[in-house]
Amino acid sequence: MTTRPGMARLARRSRRGGLPYVLLVVMLLVFVVLPVVAGQQVTSFNYYNLFQVFASLGLLSVALGLTMIAGEFDLSVLGTYAFAGLVAVKLGADDPVVGLLAALVLAALIGALQGALVAWFRLPSAAVSLGVYIALLGLTATISDSKTVPYNNLNVSDVLDRQYLEIFSLRSIIAILAVAAIAVTMTYTRFGRDVRAIGSDRRASLRIGVRVDSILVVLFVLSALLSALGGSMLALSLAAATPDPGFDPLIFALTAVLLGGVSLRGGTGTVLGIAAGILTLSLLRELLTVLATPTYVSSLATGGLLLVVAFAAAPGLNAWWLSMRRPTKRVAEPPSLSRVG
Amino acid sequence: MSVTGVRQVSRRTHLLTPAIALVLAMSACGGGGGEAGATNSAGSVEGKSVALISCGDFNRWCQVFNHGIMDDLRSNGADVTYLESQFDAAVQSQQVDQAISQNPDLIILYAADARALVPAMRRAQQRDIPIINVVSAPAPEGKPYITSSVEPGAVELGKNAGLNLIEGLKEAGVTEGNVVAVTGTAGTIEVPLRMQGFMSVMDQNPQYKVVETQDANWDPQKAAQISQQLFAKYRDKGGIQGAFGMSDDLANAIIQTAKQAGVTVGAANKGLVVVSSNCYKVGIDNIEAGDQYGTSTESPGRYSEFVQKWVNEYLTKGSIEKEIIQEEVRITRANVGEWKDTCSVI
Amino acid sequence: MTAENVTAADPDTTVRAPVPSERRGPSSSAPRMLWGLVVLVAVSALALTTDGFVSVANARAILSSVSFTGILAVGTVVIMLSGNLFSLSIGTSAAVSSMLFLYLLPDVGFVLAVLLTLVAGYATFALQGAIVGRLDGNAIIVTIGAGALQVGAVTWLLPGSVQVPDGVDIGFLTRSVLGLPFPLYVFLAVALLVQCWLHYSATGRQVELVGENKAAARAAGLPTGKLVTVAFAVAGLCTAITGILLAGFNQNANLAVSGTFTFDAIAAAIVGGSSVIGGRGSAARAVLGAVIIATIANMLLLRGFGTGVRVLVEGIVVVLVVVAAQRRKRSIA
């Protein structure tokens, strides 16, 4: 260990080019052109819808993306999403703000607990969060008796979803502000740099004095808060909390995050990139809705996109490509470890 | 699909573009429908625009039901937009908004979650777009916002199961005994209605006691696990003489696990009497084999025709009754031949 | 502060992926035994006070209910052992296998339908394994993507629900043999075969080595890409077998039969004590995990708790096992 990789170097690795934005522009062009060709019309309402998705699945995506930047994979955001919706509807019966706050507080506790488990016990987050996800689904099912819980004040839904400037709603504005705040934090504060450093190289981060444990806990709390915000606003908007949202929201979130340039190995990607990824995927979904395509097309599209991203992000791809062009064998180290064989 | 296309390019930047192009090409092929435009005159189905918002083709029941409606409407000259989803209330809510923005003459809605669609239904009503609710009964809060609800006879389906069960138990010579019910998703509006019908019959026959009602979420594997454990639980408590699996595949799960646990099955064998209420091919086979005593006529093809009839009625006359419920018929060995074709679709 | 604790090992292993396994040395067993004892006493107390729990019939019911999840859990453990977490679409693939099997059945006959389904399962997973193993693609992304593609393709190409063709009897796939259902024997046979494969074959042992420390395995000249591909392919075989048995049980196949298999299988694998990042696990542990979860579910059902509580407890058990397993590892190190 002769060289000490500096903070700047660790953070620099995290920047990945403008690919997410290029994709967004391309998708936007397609979205404008293709429906016209197919004889359908795109209205301002479609753009409104786009931001409505941003306010629910978009927040979930940023929640997932945050921990991924630090090299963790948190399945439980999906559980928090459902749980928060239920809490908001149950405890917000008199005042939706109370419901929202209660949902956020409980979600923060869940996030802190999980972050502590992951950080202090050095647990693989995929395994812990799977358990937490299952437990949260069980909890929502128990609280709701597996029934959708209705929210009787439909005016809340109206207020949240009323159109502003044609394409926004209170809900989507809150979501955009929340994501913007996170983006600023991640870009300009030491916290953000530390998170990326942890994701790039946890060992090196420890060595240069990054407080990995506390940062992970805070990160999991932030992630839970975002997911809870999305879930609870969605429940109030639908005027109902569903005990089990299914697995599709997480597939959306993962795809959006990956399109946004984040990798599961951690260290890469920005919140702004994730936002671009969310909009790209929402545009695709909106396009499929406008064209009224069968759902299997949407499945194939999502699956195809995920595999393409997996390919594009695979570190082995470059090596493989090089080895195809230069047919010399990759140099293998001589077997030197005694425990092999 | 995109796997082969990727090999030809090396730069990451170029990797995603062909895939997206491919996806879009596919979506363009799938895109149907024409321009919407409300022609609010009654009189004919011809030229009317209808949005069908329902569960998707990935589910066979939905596939048969939805395509029946679309084929019928299209053959009558209506213009149908088909918006599918995988039982996702959030997506459906957006689809309703999407449909509203196209200003159709009618929205036919199978709500994945009747309660979560209430605000969307209200928005449709505010724009004067009529909604015909199908499959599941509407949530009480949603009733004011729909034009009509055309439903299967959920209560009668449960009642039929109860009547079949009593008849079967008597045929098996059981004078008193334990009955278990393994149901579809208990949180829906529809399942409690069926249980209400079932219990109304069972309550009049207290010699047969419904000892357990378990939610299997329409999942045959859950039904299997539950029934395996219930057979064990009641082995020393007089056993289980009757079982209600809410759909034929749940009933089949009960039959299979009963056989595995060494329980005799079939009224004719003086064994376990199993009844159901949705008819599938597996149920018809089991009835013919004597393993299942009876079922009822809830089937996607038959119900789809019922909905088609009333949708056409609405589009031509401009109004139908607020609540229209299909009549359901008991199916047992005696009349199974009559219903075989109807029930063998799935 | 923690800088001193970091050993100067190879740079490719992260802090989260320590490699010690039981094979590496004697463990300090006293606290572990205490823990085990406490759990054992608690579980026994619960079991004895649960009405109808201690009976042959109930034991049989528990065993009968684990077969499908169990086989998938064995497949999941193999993927975990190769160091690649788990497949998040294994339930979907089982449903797809089930549909494919019934779809092929009328045209090619039983034996060929079984073989072709196995080949398809093998190939589908091997392909995913190749992307993960050879190109270092991430297992989570690849398996979710593959799942979505399978759902899309099946909805597009096959009828939504496939029936057992008239005149064909595949009922024996689900019948009882000597008082226990046929799928249970298949489950135990699969577990035994995979256990032997992992322990006695060179390939199986090498798969474990890749999972323990990929960099070291690569440095030692092991074909890591191929080994990961093989590990996924074995999981694919398990999935196809489950699909075929499911077809026999349901007498029909559709995508909905995937139910909650994916998470149940992963939970069973984890609760058995296998590590999701490789280095520790076996088919026997998968059997154990599946039985533990089924036993808890059974106890809760007998005590009259609803589905929600059963799921809640399953989740908590998963978290506890993950934490306990890690504490143990730390105490060894």
PDB file of N, CA, C and O in Angstrom, chain B residues 1-20:
ATOM      1  N   MET B   1     -33.253 -10.831 -27.629  1.00  0.00           N
ATOM      2  CA  MET B   1     -33.525 -10.163 -28.902  1.00  0.00           C
ATOM      3  C   MET B   1     -32.422  -9.193 -29.272  1.00  0.00           C
ATOM      4  O   MET B   1     -31.772  -9.337 -30.289  1.00  0.00           O
ATOM      5  N   SER B   2     -32.113  -8.292 -28.357  1.00  0.00           N
ATOM      6  CA  SER B   2     -31.105  -7.297 -28.682  1.00  0.00           C
ATOM      7  C   SER B   2     -29.713  -7.875 -28.539  1.00  0.00           C
ATOM      8  O   SER B   2     -28.735  -7.248 -28.907  1.00  0.00           O
ATOM      9  N   VAL B   3     -29.639  -9.095 -28.007  1.00  0.00           N
ATOM     10  CA  VAL B   3     -28.342  -9.671 -27.709  1.00  0.00           C
ATOM     11  C   VAL B   3     -27.475  -9.766 -28.949  1.00  0.00           C
ATOM     12  O   VAL B   3     -26.308  -9.422 -28.947  1.00  0.00           O
ATOM     13  N   THR B   4     -28.046 -10.197 -30.060  1.00  0.00           N
ATOM     14  CA  THR B   4     -27.229 -10.370 -31.244  1.00  0.00           C
ATOM     15  C   THR B   4     -26.851  -9.041 -31.865  1.00  0.00           C
ATOM     16  O   THR B   4     -25.781  -8.883 -32.407  1.00  0.00           O
ATOM     17  N   GLY B   5     -27.731  -8.080 -31.743  1.00  0.00           N
ATOM     18  CA  GLY B   5     -27.455  -6.777 -32.338  1.00  0.00           C
ATOM     19  C   GLY B   5     -26.278  -6.083 -31.676  1.00  0.00           C
ATOM     20  O   GLY B   5     -25.572  -5.308 -32.308  1.00  0.00           O
ATOM     21  N   VAL B   6     -26.045  -6.412 -30.425  1.00  0.00           N
ATOM     22  CA  VAL B   6     -25.039  -5.703 -29.667  1.00  0.00           C
ATOM     23  C   VAL B   6     -23.625  -6.039 -30.112  1.00  0.00           C
ATOM     24  O   VAL B   6     -22.732  -5.220 -30.067  1.00  0.00           O
ATOM     25  N   ARG B   7     -23.435  -7.252 -30.585  1.00  0.00           N
ATOM     26  CA  ARG B   7     -22.080  -7.694 -30.880  1.00  0.00           C
ATOM     27  C   ARG B   7     -21.367  -6.836 -31.915  1.00  0.00           C
ATOM     28  O   ARG B   7     -20.169  -6.783 -31.961  1.00  0.00           O
ATOM     29  N   GLN B   8     -22.130  -6.198 -32.756  1.00  0.00           N
ATOM     30  CA  GLN B   8     -21.482  -5.526 -33.870  1.00  0.00           C
ATOM     31  C   GLN B   8     -20.907  -4.168 -33.496  1.00  0.00           C
ATOM     32  O   GLN B   8     -20.151  -3.602 -34.263  1.00  0.00           O
ATOM     33  N   VAL B   9     -21.259  -3.637 -32.371  1.00  0.00           N
ATOM     34  CA  VAL B   9     -20.737  -2.324 -32.014  1.00  0.00           C
ATOM     35  C   VAL B   9     -19.859  -2.415 -30.780  1.00  0.00           C
ATOM     36  O   VAL B   9     -20.053  -3.263 -29.946  1.00  0.00           O
ATOM     37  N   SER B  10     -18.918  -1.520 -30.700  1.00  0.00           N
ATOM     38  CA  SER B  10     -17.985  -1.642 -29.601  1.00  0.00           C
ATOM     39  C   SER B  10     -18.111  -0.523 -28.587  1.00  0.00           C
ATOM     40  O   SER B  10     -17.913  -0.719 -27.408  1.00  0.00           O
ATOM     41  N   ARG B  11     -18.490   0.653 -29.022  1.00  0.00           N
ATOM     42  CA  ARG B  11     -18.519   1.773 -28.095  1.00  0.00           C
ATOM     43  C   ARG B  11     -19.782   1.737 -27.259  1.00  0.00           C
ATOM     44  O   ARG B  11     -20.872   1.496 -27.739  1.00  0.00           O
ATOM     45  N   ARG B  12     -19.622   1.968 -25.972  1.00  0.00           N
ATOM     46  CA  ARG B  12     -20.776   1.918 -25.084  1.00  0.00           C
ATOM     47  C   ARG B  12     -21.872   2.873 -25.514  1.00  0.00           C
ATOM     48  O   ARG B  12     -23.036   2.595 -25.421  1.00  0.00           O
ATOM     49  N   THR B  13     -21.442   4.025 -26.005  1.00  0.00           N
ATOM     50  CA  THR B  13     -22.410   5.045 -26.371  1.00  0.00           C
ATOM     51  C   THR B  13     -23.385   4.510 -27.405  1.00  0.00           C
ATOM     52  O   THR B  13     -24.534   4.905 -27.453  1.00  0.00           O
ATOM     53  N   HIS B  14     -22.881   3.592 -28.227  1.00  0.00           N
ATOM     54  CA  HIS B  14     -23.735   3.145 -29.323  1.00  0.00           C
ATOM     55  C   HIS B  14     -24.564   1.927 -28.955  1.00  0.00           C
ATOM     56  O   HIS B  14     -25.358   1.446 -29.731  1.00  0.00           O
ATOM     57  N   LEU B  15     -24.345   1.421 -27.745  1.00  0.00           N
ATOM     58  CA  LEU B  15     -24.983   0.153 -27.417  1.00  0.00           C
ATOM     59  C   LEU B  15     -26.490   0.268 -27.273  1.00  0.00           C
ATOM     60  O   LEU B  15     -27.232  -0.608 -27.665  1.00  0.00           O
ATOM     61  N   LEU B  16     -26.927   1.357 -26.698  1.00  0.00           N
ATOM     62  CA  LEU B  16     -28.332   1.423 -26.338  1.00  0.00           C
ATOM     63  C   LEU B  16     -29.218   1.823 -27.506  1.00  0.00           C
ATOM     64  O   LEU B  16     -30.374   1.473 -27.562  1.00  0.00           O
ATOM     65  N   THR B  17     -28.632   2.540 -28.441  1.00  0.00           N
ATOM     66  CA  THR B  17     -29.458   3.092 -29.517  1.00  0.00           C
ATOM     67  C   THR B  17     -30.178   2.006 -30.340  1.00  0.00           C
ATOM     68  O   THR B  17     -31.385   2.111 -30.528  1.00  0.00           O
ATOM     69  N   PRO B  18     -29.459   0.965 -30.809  1.00  0.00           N
ATOM     70  CA  PRO B  18     -30.189  -0.021 -31.609  1.00  0.00           C
ATOM     71  C   PRO B  18     -31.292  -0.705 -30.821  1.00  0.00           C
ATOM     72  O   PRO B  18     -32.367  -0.980 -31.351  1.00  0.00           O
ATOM     73  N   ALA B  19     -31.047  -0.924 -29.553  1.00  0.00           N
ATOM     74  CA  ALA B  19     -32.059  -1.603 -28.743  1.00  0.00           C
ATOM     75  C   ALA B  19     -33.322  -0.766 -28.670  1.00  0.00           C
ATOM     76  O   ALA B  19     -34.435  -1.267 -28.837  1.00  0.00           O
ATOM     77  N   ILE B  20     -33.119   0.510 -28.448  1.00  0.00           N
ATOM     78  CA  ILE B  20     -34.290   1.381 -28.329  1.00  0.00           C
ATOM     79  C   ILE B  20     -35.025   1.458 -29.658  1.00  0.00           C
ATOM     80  O   ILE B  20     -36.242   1.371 -29.722  1.00  0.00           O
TER      81      ILE B  20
END
